[in-house]
Every structure is written in C-alpha cells, then in structure tokens.
Short mmCIF file of C-alpha atoms in Angstrom, two decimals:
data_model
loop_
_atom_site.label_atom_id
_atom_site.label_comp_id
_atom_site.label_asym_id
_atom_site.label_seq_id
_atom_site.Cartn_x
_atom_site.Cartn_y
_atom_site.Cartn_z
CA UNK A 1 -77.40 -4.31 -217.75
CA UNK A 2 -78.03 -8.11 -215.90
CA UNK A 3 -78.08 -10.47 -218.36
CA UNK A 4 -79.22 -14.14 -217.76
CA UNK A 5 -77.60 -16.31 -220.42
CA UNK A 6 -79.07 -20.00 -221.34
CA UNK A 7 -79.73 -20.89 -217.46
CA UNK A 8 -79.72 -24.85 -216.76
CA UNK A 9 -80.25 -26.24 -213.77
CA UNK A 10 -80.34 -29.67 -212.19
CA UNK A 11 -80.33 -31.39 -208.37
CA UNK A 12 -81.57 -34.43 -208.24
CA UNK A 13 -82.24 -35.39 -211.84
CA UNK A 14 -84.99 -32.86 -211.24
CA UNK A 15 -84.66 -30.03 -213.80
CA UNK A 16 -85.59 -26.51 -212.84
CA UNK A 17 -84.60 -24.40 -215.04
CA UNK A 18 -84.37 -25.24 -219.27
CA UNK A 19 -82.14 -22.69 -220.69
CA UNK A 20 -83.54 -19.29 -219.29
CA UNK A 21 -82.36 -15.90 -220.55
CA UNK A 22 -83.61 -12.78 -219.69
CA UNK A 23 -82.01 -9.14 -219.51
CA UNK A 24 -82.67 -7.08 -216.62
CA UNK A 25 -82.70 -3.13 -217.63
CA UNK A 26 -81.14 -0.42 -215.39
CA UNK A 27 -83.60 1.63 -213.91
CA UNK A 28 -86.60 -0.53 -213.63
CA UNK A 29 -88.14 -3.11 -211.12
CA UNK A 30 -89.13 -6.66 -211.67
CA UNK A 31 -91.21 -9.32 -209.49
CA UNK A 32 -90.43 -12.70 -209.97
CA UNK A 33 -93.09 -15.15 -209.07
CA UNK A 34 -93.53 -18.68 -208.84
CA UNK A 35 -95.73 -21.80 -207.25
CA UNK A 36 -94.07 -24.17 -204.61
CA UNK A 37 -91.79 -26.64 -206.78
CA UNK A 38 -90.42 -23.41 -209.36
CA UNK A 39 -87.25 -22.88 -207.65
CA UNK A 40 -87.55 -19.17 -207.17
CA UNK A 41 -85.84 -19.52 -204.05
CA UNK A 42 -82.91 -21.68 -206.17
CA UNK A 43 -83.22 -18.87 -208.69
CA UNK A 44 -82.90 -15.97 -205.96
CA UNK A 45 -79.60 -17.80 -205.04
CA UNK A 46 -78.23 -18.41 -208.39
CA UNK A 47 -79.07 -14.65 -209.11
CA UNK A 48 -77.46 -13.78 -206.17
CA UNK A 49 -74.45 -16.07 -206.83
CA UNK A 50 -74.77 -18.30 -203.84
CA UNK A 51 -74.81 -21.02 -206.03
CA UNK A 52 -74.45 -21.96 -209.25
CA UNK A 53 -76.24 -23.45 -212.57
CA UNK A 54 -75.14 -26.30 -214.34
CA UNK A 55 -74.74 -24.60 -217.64
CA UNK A 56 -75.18 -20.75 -218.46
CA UNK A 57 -73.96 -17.47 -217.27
CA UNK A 58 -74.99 -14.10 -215.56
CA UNK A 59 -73.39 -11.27 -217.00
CA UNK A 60 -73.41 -8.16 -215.55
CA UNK A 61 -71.83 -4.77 -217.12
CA UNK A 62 -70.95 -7.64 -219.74
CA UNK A 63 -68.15 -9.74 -217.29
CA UNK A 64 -68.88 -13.11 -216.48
CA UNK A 65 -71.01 -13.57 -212.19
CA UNK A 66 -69.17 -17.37 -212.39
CA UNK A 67 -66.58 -17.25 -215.12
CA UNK A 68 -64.25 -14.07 -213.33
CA UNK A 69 -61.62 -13.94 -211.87
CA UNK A 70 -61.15 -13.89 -208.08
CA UNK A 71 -60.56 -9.78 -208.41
CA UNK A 72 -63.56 -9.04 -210.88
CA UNK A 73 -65.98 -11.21 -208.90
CA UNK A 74 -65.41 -9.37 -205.76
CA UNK A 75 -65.38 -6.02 -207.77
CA UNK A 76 -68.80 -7.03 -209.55
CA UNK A 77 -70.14 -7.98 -205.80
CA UNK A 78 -69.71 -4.77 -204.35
CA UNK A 79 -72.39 -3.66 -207.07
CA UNK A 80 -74.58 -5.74 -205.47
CA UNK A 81 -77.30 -5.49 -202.83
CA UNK A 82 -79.06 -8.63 -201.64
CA UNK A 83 -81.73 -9.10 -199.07
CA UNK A 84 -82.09 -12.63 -198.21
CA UNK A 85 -84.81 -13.87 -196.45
CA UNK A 86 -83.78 -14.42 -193.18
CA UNK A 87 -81.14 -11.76 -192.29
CA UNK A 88 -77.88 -12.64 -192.80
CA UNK A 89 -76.22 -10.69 -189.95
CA UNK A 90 -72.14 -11.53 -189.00
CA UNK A 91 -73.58 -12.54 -185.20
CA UNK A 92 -69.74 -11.79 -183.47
CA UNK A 93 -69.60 -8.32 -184.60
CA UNK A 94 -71.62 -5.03 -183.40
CA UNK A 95 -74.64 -4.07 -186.23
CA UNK A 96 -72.13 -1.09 -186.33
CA UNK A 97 -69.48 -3.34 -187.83
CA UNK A 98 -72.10 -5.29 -189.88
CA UNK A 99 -73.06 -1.77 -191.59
CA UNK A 100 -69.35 -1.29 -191.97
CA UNK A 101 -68.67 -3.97 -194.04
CA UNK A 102 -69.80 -2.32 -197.04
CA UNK A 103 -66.94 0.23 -196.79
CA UNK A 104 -69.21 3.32 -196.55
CA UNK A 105 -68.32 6.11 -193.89
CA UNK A 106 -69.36 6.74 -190.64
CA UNK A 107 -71.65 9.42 -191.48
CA UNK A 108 -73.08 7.37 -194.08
CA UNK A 109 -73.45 4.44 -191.64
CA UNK A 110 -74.85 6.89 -188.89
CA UNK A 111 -77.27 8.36 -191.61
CA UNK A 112 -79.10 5.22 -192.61
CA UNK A 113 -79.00 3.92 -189.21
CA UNK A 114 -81.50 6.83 -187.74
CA UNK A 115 -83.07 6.85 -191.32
CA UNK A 116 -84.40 3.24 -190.08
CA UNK A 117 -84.54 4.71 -186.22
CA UNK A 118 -81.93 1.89 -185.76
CA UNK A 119 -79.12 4.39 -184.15
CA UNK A 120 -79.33 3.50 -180.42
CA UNK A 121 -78.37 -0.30 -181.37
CA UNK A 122 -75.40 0.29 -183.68
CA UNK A 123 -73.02 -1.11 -180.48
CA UNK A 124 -75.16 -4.45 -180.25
CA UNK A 125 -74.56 -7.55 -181.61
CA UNK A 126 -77.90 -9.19 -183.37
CA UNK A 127 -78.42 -11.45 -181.29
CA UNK A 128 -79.83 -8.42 -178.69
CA UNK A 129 -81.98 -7.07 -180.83
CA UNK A 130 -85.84 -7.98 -182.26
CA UNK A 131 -86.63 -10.10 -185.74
CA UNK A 132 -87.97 -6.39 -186.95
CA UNK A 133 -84.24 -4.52 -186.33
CA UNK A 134 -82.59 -7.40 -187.70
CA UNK A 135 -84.73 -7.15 -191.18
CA UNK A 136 -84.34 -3.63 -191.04
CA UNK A 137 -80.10 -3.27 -190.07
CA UNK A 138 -80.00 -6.40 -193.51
CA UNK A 139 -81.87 -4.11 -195.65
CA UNK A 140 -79.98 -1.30 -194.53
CA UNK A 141 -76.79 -2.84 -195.43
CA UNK A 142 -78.04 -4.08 -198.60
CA UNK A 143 -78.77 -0.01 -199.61
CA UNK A 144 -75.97 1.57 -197.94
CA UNK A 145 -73.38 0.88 -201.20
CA UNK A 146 -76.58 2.61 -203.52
CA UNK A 147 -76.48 -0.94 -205.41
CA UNK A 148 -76.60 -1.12 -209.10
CA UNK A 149 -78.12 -4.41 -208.70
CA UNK A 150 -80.87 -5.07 -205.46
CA UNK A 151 -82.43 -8.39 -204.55
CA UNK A 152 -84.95 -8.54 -202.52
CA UNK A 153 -86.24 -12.55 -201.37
CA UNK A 154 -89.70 -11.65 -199.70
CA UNK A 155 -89.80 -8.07 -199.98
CA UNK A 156 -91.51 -5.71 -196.82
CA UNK A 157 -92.65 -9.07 -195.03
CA UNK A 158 -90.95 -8.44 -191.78
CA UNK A 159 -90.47 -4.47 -192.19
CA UNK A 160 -92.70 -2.76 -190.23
CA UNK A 161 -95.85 -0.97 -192.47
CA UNK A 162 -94.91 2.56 -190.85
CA UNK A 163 -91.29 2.43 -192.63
CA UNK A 164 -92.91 1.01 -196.02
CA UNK A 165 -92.62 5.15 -197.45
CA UNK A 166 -89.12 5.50 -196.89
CA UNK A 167 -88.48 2.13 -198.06
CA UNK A 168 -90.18 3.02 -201.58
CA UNK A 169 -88.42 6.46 -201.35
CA UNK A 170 -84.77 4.35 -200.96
CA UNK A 171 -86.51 2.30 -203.96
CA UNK A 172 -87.45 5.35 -205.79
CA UNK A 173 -83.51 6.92 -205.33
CA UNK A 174 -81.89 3.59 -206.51
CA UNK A 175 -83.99 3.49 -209.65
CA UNK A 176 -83.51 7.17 -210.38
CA UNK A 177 -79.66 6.30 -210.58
CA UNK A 178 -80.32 3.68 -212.98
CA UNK A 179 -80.07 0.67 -210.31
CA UNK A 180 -81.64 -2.70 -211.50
CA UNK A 181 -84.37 -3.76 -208.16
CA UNK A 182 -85.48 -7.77 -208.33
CA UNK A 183 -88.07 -8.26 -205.63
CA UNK A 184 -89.16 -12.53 -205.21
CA UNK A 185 -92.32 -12.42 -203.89
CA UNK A 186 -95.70 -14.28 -204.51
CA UNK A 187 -97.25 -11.77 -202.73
CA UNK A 188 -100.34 -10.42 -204.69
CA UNK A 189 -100.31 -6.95 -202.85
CA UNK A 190 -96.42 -6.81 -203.59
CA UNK A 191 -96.42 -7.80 -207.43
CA UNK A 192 -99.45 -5.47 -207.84
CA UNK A 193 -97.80 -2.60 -206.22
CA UNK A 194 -94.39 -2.66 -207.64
CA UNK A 195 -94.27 -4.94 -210.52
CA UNK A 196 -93.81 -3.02 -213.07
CA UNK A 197 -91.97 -5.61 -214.98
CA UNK A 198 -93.96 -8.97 -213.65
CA UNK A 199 -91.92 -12.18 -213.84
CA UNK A 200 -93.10 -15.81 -213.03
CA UNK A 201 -91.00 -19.35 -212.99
CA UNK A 202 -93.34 -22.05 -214.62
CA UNK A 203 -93.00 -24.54 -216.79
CA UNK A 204 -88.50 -24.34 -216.17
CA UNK A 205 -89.16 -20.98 -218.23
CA UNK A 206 -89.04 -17.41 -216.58
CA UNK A 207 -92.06 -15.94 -218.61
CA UNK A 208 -94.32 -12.67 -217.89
CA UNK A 209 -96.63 -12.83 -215.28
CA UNK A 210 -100.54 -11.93 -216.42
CA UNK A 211 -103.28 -12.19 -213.54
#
C-alpha cells in the first residue's frame, strides 16, 4: 500500500498542494492529471522522492519515504520504478552498466534488453544511441527490479507505437503481482485507455477525474 499523508506544499509563497491524502492500492493503475499551474510535475517528484513537501508524509508498506533512515530509504527505493520524463541515463557508463544498476542478473539484463530489441547497444554509452533507445533502455531499467511501485511522467510519448503491446503486457505482469502503476499524463488517449483509477490536481486537491 502507497499512502499519501496530509501533503503541503509551498515555493514561492505559492501553495500547491493543501493537505492531500490519498492511498494507492496494490494491483491497480492510476492517471494523474492536471492543467499547466497544478504541479503534477512537482507532485511526480515528490512521489518519486526527488524532493520533498513542506509538511506530510508518503508511506509505503507503512515506513516513512522522508522520515527513514539512511538504510530503510534505500531498501524502500529498490521497490521502486520511476520513469522520468526525459531519461535519466548515467552518460559515463555502457546502457549495459545502466541496466546493471538495479542488481538483476545478466540473463535478466540480456532478457529485457532483446525484449525491447535493445541487445546490439548494451556496450554503448547513451550518448550513441537515438531519443527512442534512450526512452526505451529508462523504461527498461525502471521494470527490470518487477517494481512494487511504477511511475511513469508522460507515459508511451517517446516509445515507439509497435512496442506499445509488450509494454501493456510488462504493465499487465506488474499488476498481476500486485505492483502499484502511477502514469502522469494529460493525455486524453492515455487516461482513457488505462485509467482505471482517474486522478486530477485542481484546486491544491488530488480529486477524481470525470470527463
């Protein structure tokens, strides 16, 4: 269970968020929405834990995302699988060693790799390879640790259409095991299609999202 507890938020005497608390259940999708000025792209960080709120707290398996300790936190992160919206790729070290980084093995790496056709670059370094293999190696190493939490920050928007099925089936697998999937999108076409659980910022309030 993700649990958003009394949320506050503040940066320059502008107030995003009023107290928000929400619980996020295993095994199902959300879409969070929300018009220029809503801070879902503040929220998408906070969420992630890339920065934090004023007052409030994300719990997660019921232990503290900013009130941890060192150990925990980095326990609780490995948990996590986070898609940001431009890839965040280590640029000095092969997309092998990026992949690596989530201490899977080898044949796990390998696996996802051709999965995603992405095998024949695994020795590169990002910066030799296109905007689409970039998206794709960042949301590969987002799935490879089978998350128990994913977010997504602009879901399928620079993944190719033809790899949109086995993207769903990864999607699919992760919520079969009970993983919690947060796409941020104000896509129409995206919310429609997998918002099962639809979400929108307005108002400093994160409130279900009717169209």
């Amino acid at each position: 269970m993700f649990q958003l507890e009394k949320l506050h938020c503040t940066i320059d005497d502008y107030e995003y968020f009023d107290g928000i608390s929400y619980t996020f259940s295993g095994g199902t999708l959300h879409t969070v929405s929300g018009h220029s000025g809503s801070g879902k792209s503040l929220f998408f960080s906070i969420l992630a834990g890339v920065k934090s709120p004023n007052s409030g707290d994300i719990f997660f398996k019921e232990k503290s995302i900013f009130n941890s300790s060192f150990r925990t936190l980095q326990d609780l992160r490995k948990k996590f699988g986070i898609v940001f919206q431009l890839p965040a790729l280590i640029s000095n070290l092969s997309l092998r060693d990026n992949l690596k980084l989530t201490l899977r093995s080898e044949a796990e790496v390998l696996a996802i790799a051709r999965d995603f056709q992405l095998e024949p670059y695994l020795n590169l370094r990002p910066s030799a390879i296109s905007q689409g293999q970039l998206y794709r190696f960042a949301l590969c190493r987002a799935l490879l640790p089978n998350p128990e939490i994913l977010l997504w920050d602009e879901p399928m928007i620079n993944i190719d259409e033809f790899f949109h099925p086995l993207v769903d089936q990864k999607i699919a697998q992760l919520k079969a095991r009970g993983s919690t999937i947060i796409f941020f999108t104000n896509r129409k076409t995206i919310v429609e299609k997998y918002g099962e659980n639809r979400l929108i910022l307005q108002a400093r309030k994160l409130d279900r999202y009717e169209f």
